[in-house]
Short mmCIF file of C-alpha atoms in Angstrom, two decimals:
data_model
loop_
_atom_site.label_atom_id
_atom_site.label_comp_id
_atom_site.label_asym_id
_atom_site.label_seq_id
_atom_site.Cartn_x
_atom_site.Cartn_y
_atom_site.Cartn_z
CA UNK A 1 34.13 -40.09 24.42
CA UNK A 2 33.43 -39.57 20.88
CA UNK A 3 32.20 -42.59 18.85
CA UNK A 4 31.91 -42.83 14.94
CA UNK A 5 31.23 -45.62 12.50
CA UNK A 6 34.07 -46.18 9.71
CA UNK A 7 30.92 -46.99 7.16
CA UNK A 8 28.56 -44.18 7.52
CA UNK A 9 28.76 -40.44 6.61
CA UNK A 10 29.48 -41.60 3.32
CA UNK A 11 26.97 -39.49 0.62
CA UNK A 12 24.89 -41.27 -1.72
CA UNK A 13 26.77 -40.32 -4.80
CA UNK A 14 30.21 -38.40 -5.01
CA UNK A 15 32.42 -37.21 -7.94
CA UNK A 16 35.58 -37.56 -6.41
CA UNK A 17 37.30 -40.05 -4.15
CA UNK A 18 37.43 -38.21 -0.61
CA UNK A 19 39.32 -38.54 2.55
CA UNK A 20 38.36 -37.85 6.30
CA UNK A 21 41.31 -37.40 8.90
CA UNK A 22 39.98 -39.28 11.74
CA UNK A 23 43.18 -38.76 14.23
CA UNK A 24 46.92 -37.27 13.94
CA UNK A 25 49.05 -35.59 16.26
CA UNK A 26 52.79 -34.92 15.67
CA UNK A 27 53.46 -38.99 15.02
CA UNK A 28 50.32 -39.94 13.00
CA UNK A 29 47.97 -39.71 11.00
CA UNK A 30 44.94 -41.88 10.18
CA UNK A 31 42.65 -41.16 7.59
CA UNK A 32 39.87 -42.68 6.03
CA UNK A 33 39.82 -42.81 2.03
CA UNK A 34 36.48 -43.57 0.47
CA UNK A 35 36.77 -44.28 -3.50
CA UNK A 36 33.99 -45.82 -6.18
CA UNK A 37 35.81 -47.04 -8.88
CA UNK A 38 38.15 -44.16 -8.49
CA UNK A 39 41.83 -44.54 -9.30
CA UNK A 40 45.06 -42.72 -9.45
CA UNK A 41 45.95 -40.62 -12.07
CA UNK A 42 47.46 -42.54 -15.46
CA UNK A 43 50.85 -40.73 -14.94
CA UNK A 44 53.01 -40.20 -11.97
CA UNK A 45 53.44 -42.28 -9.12
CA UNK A 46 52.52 -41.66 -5.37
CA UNK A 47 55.89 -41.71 -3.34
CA UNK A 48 54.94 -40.46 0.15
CA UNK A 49 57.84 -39.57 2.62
CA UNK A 50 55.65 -41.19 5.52
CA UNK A 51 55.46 -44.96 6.07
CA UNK A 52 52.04 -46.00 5.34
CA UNK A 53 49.86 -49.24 6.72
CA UNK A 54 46.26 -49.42 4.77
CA UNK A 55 43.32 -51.53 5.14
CA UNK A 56 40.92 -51.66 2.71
CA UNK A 57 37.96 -52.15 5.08
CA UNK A 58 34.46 -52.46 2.28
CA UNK A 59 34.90 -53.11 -1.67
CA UNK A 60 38.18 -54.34 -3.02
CA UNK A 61 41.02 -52.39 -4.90
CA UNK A 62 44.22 -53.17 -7.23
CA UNK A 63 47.76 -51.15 -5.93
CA UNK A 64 50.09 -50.91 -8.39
CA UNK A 65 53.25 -51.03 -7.18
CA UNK A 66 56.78 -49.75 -9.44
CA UNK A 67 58.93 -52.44 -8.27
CA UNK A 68 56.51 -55.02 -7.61
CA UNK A 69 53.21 -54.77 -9.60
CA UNK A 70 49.70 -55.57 -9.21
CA UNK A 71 48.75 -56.74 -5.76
CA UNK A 72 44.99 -57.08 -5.23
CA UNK A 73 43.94 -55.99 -2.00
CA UNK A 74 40.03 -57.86 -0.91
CA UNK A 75 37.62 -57.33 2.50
CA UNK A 76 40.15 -57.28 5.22
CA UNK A 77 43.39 -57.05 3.65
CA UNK A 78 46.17 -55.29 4.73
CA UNK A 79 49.54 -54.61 3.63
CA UNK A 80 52.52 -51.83 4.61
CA UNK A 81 53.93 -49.48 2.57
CA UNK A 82 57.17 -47.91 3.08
CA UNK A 83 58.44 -44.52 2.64
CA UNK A 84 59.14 -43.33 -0.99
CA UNK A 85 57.79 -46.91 -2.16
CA UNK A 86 56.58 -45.90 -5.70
CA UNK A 87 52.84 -47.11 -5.91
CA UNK A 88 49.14 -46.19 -7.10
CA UNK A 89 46.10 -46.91 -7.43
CA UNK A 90 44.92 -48.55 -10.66
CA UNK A 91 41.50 -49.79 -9.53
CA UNK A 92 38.63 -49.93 -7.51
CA UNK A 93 35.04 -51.65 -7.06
CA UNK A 94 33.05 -49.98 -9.51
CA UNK A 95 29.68 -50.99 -8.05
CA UNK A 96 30.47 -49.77 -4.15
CA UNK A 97 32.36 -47.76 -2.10
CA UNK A 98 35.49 -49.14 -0.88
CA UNK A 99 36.67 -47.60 1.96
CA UNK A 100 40.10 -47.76 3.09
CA UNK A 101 41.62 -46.53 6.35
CA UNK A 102 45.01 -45.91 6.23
CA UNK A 103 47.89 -45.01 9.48
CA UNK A 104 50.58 -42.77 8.22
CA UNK A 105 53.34 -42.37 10.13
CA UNK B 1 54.80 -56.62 -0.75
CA UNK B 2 52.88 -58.85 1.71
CA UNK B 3 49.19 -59.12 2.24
CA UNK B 4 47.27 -60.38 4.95
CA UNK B 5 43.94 -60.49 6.27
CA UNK B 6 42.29 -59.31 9.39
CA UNK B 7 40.26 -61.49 9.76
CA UNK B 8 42.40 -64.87 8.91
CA UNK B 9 44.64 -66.29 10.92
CA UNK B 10 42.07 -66.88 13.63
CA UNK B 11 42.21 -70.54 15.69
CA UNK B 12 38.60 -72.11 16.03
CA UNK B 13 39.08 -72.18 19.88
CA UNK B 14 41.13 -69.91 21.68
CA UNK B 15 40.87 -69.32 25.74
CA UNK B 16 42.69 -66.49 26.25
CA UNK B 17 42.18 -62.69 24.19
CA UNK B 18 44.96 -62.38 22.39
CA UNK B 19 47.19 -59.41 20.20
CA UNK B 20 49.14 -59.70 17.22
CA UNK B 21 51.36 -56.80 15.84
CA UNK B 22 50.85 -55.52 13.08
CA UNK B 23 53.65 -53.13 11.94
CA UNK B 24 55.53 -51.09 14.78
CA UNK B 25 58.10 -48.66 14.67
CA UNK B 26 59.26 -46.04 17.12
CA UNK B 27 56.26 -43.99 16.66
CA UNK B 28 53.43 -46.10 16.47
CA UNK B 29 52.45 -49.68 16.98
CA UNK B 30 49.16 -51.27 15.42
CA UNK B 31 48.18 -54.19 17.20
CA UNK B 32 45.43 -56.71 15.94
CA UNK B 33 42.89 -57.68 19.43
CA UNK B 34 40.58 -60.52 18.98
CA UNK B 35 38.30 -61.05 21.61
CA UNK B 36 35.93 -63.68 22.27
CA UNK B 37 33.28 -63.20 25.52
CA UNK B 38 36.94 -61.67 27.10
CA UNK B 39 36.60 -59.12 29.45
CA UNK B 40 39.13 -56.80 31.64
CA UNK B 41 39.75 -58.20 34.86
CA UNK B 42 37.14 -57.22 37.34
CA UNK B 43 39.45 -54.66 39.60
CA UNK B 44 42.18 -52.03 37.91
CA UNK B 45 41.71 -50.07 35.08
CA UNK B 46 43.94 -49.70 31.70
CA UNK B 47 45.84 -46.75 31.86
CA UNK B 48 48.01 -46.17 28.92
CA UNK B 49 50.83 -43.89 28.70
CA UNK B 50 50.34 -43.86 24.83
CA UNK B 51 47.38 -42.46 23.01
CA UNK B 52 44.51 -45.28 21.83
CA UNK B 53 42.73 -45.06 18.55
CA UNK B 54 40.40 -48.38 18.30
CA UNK B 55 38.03 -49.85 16.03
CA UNK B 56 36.07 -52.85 16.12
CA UNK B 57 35.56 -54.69 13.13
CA UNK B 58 33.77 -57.26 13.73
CA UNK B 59 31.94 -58.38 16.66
CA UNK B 60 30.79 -55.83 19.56
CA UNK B 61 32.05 -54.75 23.30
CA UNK B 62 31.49 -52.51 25.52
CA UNK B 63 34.18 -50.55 27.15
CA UNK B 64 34.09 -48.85 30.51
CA UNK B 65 35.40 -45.74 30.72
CA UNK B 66 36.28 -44.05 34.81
CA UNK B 67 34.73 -40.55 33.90
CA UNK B 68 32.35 -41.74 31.22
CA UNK B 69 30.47 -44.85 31.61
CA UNK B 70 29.77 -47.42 29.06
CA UNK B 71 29.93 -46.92 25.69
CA UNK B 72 29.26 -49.61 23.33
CA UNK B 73 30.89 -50.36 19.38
CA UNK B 74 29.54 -52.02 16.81
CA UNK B 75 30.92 -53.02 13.63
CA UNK B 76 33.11 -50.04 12.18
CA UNK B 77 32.53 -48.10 15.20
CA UNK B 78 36.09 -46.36 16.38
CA UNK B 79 37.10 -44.07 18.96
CA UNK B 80 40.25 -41.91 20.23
CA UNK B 81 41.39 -42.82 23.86
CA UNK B 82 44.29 -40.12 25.29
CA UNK B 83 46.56 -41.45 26.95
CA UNK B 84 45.88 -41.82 31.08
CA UNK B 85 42.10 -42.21 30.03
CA UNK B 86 41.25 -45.13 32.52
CA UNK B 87 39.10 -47.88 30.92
CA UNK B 88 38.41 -51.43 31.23
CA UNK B 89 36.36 -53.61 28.78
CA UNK B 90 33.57 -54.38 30.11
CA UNK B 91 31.97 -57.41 27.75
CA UNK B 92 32.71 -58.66 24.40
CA UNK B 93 30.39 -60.62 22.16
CA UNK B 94 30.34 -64.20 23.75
CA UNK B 95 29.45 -65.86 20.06
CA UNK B 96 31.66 -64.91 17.87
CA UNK B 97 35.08 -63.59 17.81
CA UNK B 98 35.19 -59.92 17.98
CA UNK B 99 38.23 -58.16 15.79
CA UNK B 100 39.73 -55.28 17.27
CA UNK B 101 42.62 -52.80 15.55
CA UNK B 102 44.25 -50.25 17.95
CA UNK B 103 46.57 -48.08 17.00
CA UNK B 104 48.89 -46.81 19.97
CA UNK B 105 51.09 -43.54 19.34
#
């Protein structure tokens, strides 16, 4: 039995937002996503063919969503995203990492 | 879109562990397990016909595992459990309430 810790490996300073898959088989896939103030890109939206549930699990982020706007998402919250549910990132914690972990399935 | 927190939701006194789903569909089920001093009965093991990947955030245990031993989580510590891996938890934190997500696929 293999045991990591959701909060550590993360380096000291990083240019880009980066993801670790932690699991997946055929069914699933979870993922860790560690960002620093990162956000999507101005244009475009991410519409994933997967159903995804996300934590954000350290720091705190804004989702935008196309149908449904800005939802702030704090320590602990959680929220499910649908297939093809038009949505991205506009913000995150400058000051700290926030580090998501999200189930795709 | 609707937001909740892992941690919320929580009664003051509870005597029992108990689970709360998540989101579920017919590959995957995330379950929310908060513990409180709760162990595994003393005889028996779990043995899951679905694959286990846990996390504990917040709290501690320790889980027993038939081929392994103890292993103990922390805060943000996770692990993958196949399925027919026989384990039992063996002690949770008796202070405070400790917050478990499992994902089952």
């Amino acid at each position: 039995m293999k045991i990591a810790n959701i909060f550590e490996s993360i380096p000291k300073n990083f240019e880009d937002e980066f993801t670790d898959l932690l699991a997946q088989n055929e069914k699933v896939r979870i993922e860790r996503i560690v960002s620093k103030g990162h956000a999507s890109p101005a244009t475009g939206w991410y519409d994933q063919e997967e159903n995804e549930w996300v934590i954000v699990l350290k720091g705190a982020a804004i989702i935008t969503f196309e149908n449904d706007g800005d939802i702030k998402l704090e320590t602990g919250d959680y929220l499910y995203i649908p297939a093809y549910t038009r949505h991205k990132v506009k913000w995150t914690v400058p000051e700290l990492e926030t580090v998501w972990l999200a189930v795709y399935y």
